[in-house]
Short mmCIF file of C-alpha atoms in Angstrom, two decimals:
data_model
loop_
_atom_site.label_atom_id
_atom_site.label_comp_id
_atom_site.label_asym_id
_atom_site.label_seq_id
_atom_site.Cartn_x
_atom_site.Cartn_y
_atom_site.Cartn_z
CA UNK G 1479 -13.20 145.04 -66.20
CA UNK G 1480 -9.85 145.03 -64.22
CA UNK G 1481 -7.88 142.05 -63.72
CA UNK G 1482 -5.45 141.33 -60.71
CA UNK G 1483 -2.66 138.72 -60.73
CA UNK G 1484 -2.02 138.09 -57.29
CA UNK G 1485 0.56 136.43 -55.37
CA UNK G 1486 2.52 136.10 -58.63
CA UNK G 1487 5.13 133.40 -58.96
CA UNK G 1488 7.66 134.63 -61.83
CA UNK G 1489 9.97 132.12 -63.31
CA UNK G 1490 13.19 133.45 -65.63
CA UNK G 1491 14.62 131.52 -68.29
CA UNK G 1492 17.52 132.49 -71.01
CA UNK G 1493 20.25 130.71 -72.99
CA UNK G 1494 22.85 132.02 -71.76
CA UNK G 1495 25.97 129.48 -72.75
CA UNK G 1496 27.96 128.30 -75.50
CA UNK G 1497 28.83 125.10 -76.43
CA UNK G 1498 32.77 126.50 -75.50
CA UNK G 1499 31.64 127.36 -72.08
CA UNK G 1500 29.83 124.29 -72.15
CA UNK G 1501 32.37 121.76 -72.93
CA UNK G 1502 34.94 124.10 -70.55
CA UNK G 1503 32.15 123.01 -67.89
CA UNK G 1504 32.40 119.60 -68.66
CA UNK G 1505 35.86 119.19 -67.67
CA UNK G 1506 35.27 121.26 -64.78
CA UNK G 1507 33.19 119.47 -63.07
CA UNK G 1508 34.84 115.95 -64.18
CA UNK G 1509 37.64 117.81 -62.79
CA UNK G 1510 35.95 118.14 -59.44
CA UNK G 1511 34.68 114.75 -59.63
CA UNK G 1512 37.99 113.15 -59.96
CA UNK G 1513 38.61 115.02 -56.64
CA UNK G 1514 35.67 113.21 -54.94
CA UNK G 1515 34.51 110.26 -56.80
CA UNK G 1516 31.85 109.69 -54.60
CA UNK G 1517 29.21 112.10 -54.19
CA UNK G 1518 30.24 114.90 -51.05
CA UNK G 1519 26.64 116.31 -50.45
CA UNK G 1520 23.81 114.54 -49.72
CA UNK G 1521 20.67 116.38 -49.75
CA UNK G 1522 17.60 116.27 -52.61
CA UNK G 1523 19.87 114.79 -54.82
CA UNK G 1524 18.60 110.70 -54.92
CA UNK G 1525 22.07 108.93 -56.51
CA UNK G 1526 24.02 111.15 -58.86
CA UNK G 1527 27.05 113.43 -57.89
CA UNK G 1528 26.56 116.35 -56.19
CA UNK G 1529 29.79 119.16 -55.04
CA UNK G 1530 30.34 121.32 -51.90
CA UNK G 1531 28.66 124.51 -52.21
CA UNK G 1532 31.42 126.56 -52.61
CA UNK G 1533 32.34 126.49 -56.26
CA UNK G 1534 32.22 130.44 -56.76
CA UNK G 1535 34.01 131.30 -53.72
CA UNK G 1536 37.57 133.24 -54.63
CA UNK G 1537 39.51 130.10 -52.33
CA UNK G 1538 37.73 127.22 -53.81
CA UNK G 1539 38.59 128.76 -57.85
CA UNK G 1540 41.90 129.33 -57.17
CA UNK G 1541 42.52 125.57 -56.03
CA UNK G 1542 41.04 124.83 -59.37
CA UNK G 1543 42.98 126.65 -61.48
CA UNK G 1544 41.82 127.52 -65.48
CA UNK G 1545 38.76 125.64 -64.19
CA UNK G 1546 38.31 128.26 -61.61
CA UNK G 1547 38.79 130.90 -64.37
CA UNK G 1548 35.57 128.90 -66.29
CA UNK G 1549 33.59 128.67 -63.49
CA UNK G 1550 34.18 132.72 -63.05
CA UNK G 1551 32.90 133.09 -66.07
CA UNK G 1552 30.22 131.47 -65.48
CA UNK G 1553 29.50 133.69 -62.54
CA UNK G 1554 29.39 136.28 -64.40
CA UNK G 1555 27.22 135.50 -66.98
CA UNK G 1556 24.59 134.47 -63.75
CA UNK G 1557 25.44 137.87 -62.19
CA UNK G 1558 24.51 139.92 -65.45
CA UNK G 1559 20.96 137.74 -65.77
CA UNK G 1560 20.52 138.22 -62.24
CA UNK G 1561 20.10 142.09 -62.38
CA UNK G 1562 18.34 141.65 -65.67
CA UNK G 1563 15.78 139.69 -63.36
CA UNK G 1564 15.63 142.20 -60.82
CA UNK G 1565 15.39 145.35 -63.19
CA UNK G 1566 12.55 143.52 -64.64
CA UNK G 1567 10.66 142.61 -61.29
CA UNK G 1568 11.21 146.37 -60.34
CA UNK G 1569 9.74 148.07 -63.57
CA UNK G 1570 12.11 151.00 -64.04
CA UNK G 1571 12.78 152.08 -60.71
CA UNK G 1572 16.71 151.68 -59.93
CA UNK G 1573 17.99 149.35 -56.93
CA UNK G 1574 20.97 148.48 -55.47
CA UNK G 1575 21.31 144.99 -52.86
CA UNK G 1576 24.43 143.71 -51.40
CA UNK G 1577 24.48 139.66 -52.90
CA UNK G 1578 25.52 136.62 -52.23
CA UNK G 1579 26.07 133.90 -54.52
CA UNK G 1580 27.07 130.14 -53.42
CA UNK G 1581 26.74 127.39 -56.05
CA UNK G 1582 27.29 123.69 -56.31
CA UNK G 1583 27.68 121.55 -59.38
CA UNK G 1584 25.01 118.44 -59.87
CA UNK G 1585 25.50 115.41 -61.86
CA UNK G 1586 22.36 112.90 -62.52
CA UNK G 1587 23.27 109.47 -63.21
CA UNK G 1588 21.37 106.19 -64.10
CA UNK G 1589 18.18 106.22 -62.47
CA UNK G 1590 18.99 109.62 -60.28
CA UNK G 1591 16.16 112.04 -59.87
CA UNK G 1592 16.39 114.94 -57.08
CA UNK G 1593 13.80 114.97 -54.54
CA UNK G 1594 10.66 118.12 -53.58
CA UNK G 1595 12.38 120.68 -51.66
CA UNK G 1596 12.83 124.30 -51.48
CA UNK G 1597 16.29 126.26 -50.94
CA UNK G 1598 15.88 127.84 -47.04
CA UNK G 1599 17.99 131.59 -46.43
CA UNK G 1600 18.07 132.41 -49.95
CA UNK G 1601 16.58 135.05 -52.17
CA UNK G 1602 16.46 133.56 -55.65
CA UNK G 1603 17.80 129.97 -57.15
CA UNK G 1604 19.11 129.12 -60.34
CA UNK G 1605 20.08 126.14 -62.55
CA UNK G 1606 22.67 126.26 -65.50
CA UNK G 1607 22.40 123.20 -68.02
CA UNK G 1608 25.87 122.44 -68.97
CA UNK G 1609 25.31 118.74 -70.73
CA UNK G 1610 21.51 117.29 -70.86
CA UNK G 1611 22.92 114.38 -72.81
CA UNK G 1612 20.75 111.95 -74.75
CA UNK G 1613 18.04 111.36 -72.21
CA UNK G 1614 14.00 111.13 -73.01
CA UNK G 1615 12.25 114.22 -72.96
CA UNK G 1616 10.77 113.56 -70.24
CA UNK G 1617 13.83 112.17 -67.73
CA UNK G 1618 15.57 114.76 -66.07
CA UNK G 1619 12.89 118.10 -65.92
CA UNK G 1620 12.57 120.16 -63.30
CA UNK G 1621 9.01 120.77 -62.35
CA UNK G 1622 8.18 123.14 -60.07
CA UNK G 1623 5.22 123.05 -57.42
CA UNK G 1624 2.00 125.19 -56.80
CA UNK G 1625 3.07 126.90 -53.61
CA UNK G 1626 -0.62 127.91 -52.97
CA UNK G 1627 -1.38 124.60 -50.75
CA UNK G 1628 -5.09 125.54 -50.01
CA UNK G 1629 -5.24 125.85 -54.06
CA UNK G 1630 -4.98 122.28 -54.42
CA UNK G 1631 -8.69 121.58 -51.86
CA UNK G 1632 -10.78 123.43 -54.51
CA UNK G 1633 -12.59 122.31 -58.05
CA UNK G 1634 -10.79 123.44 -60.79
CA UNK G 1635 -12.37 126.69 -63.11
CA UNK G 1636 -10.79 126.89 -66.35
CA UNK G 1637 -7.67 128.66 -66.88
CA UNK G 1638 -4.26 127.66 -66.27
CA UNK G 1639 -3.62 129.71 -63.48
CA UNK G 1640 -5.11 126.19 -61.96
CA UNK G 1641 -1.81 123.85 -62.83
CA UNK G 1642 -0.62 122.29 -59.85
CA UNK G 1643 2.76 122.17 -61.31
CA UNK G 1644 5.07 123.27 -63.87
CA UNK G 1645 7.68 121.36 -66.07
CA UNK G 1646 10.59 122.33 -67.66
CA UNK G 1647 12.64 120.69 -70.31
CA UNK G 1648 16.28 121.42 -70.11
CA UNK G 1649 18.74 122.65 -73.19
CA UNK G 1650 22.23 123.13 -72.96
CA UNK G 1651 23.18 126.41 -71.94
CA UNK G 1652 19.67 127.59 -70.44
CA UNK G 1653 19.43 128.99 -66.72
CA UNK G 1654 16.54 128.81 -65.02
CA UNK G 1655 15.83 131.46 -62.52
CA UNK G 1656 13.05 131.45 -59.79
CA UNK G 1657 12.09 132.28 -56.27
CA UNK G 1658 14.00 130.21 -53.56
CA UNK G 1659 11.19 129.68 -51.97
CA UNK G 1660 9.05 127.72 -54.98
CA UNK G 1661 9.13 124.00 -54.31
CA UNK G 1662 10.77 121.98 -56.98
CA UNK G 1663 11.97 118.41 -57.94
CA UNK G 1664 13.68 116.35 -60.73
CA UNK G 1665 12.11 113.86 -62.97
CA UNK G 1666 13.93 110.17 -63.12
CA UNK G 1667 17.04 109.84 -65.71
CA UNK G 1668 17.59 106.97 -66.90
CA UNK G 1669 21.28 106.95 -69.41
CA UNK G 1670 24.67 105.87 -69.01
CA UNK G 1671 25.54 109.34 -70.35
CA UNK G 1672 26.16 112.22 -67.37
CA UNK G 1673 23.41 115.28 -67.45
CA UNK G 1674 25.48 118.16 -65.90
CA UNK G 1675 24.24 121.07 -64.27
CA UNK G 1676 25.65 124.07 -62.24
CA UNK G 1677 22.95 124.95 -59.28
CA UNK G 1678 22.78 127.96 -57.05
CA UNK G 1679 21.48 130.74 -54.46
CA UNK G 1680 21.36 133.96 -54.40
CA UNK G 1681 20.97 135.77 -51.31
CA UNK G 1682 20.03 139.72 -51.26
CA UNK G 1683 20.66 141.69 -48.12
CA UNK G 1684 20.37 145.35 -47.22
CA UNK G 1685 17.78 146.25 -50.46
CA UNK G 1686 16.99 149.85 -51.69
CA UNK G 1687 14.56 150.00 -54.79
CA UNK G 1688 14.40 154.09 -55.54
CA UNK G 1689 13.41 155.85 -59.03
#
């Protein structure tokens, strides 16, 4: 007997921080916030703090000076996992992609959760934990959607290819890596303490996968 997995969905995870990057982060985006005390974006983000998407551009690091320089590393470190990701998904073969990375910080507050959505003209998605604080288990996961909407009409078989959704606790210096596409949302916090996180996109243009 032969088994097919189709229409695969493949979610990457790895620590990838330290608690020095970490607490570098912190101040970062505190930095940021001080800036803008109230929250600049508005979009699946339901109370909280969320920045402009332009964190890793070369202008936007400059203005922030050795907090530009941590949120470079940073970069880098997403970079490096990114083509990890990729060499994976293309089993051996080489590639080569011009990319584009934009990023944002997010900051969930008292009773903050982020609403379902997706993230439109973008290749891959990401989110860095910087600070999960103190919360419940359960406050503050991302959980990520069945995209197969006809899957959800039919009586379940066994098997957990059958979940409708997927949760995800966060840890401090984890990224989360999955398809742009895959509908997402964040469970309800509920703590006075700040749960930090750096999200992005990744955007791949002008792709060549050869041996």
């Amino acid at each position: 007997m032969k088994r097919n997995n189709l229409f695969v969905t493949p979610i990457f995870k790895k620590k990838i921080g330290t608690d020095k990057l970490n607490q570098q982060l912190t101040d970062t985006v505190g930095a940021m916030m001080s800036e803008n005390p109230e929250s600049p974006v508005q979009k699946s983000n339901m109370g909280g703090w969320h920045s402009k998407t332009d964190i890793f551009e070369p202008e936007r690091m400059n203005q922030l000076g050795k907090h530009g320089d941590t949120l470079e590393e940073l970069g880098i470190k997403i970079d490096d996992f990114f083509h990890a990701v990729i060499d994976d998904l293309v089993k051996g073969k080489g590639w080569k992609a011009t990319l584009d990375m934009s990023g944002w910080a997010t900051v969930l507050k008292d009773e903050s959760w982020n609403s379902p959505h997706t993230h439109p003209n973008s290749s891959w998605s990401f989110i860095y934990y910087v600070d999960t604080a103190n919360a419940d288990n359960e406050e503050g996961c991302i959980v990520f959607q069945d995209p197969r909407s006809s899957a959800l009409q039919h009586i379940k078989s066994p098997g957990d290819f059958n979940n409708p959704s997927h949760k995800i606790q966060p840890e401090d210096g984890l990224i989360i890596m999955f398809p742009s596409w895959l509908e997402h949302y964040v469970t309800p916090y509920y703590s006075d303490d700040l749960r930090i996180g750096i999200s992005g996109n990744i955007t791949m243009t002008n792709i060549e996968v050869y041996k």
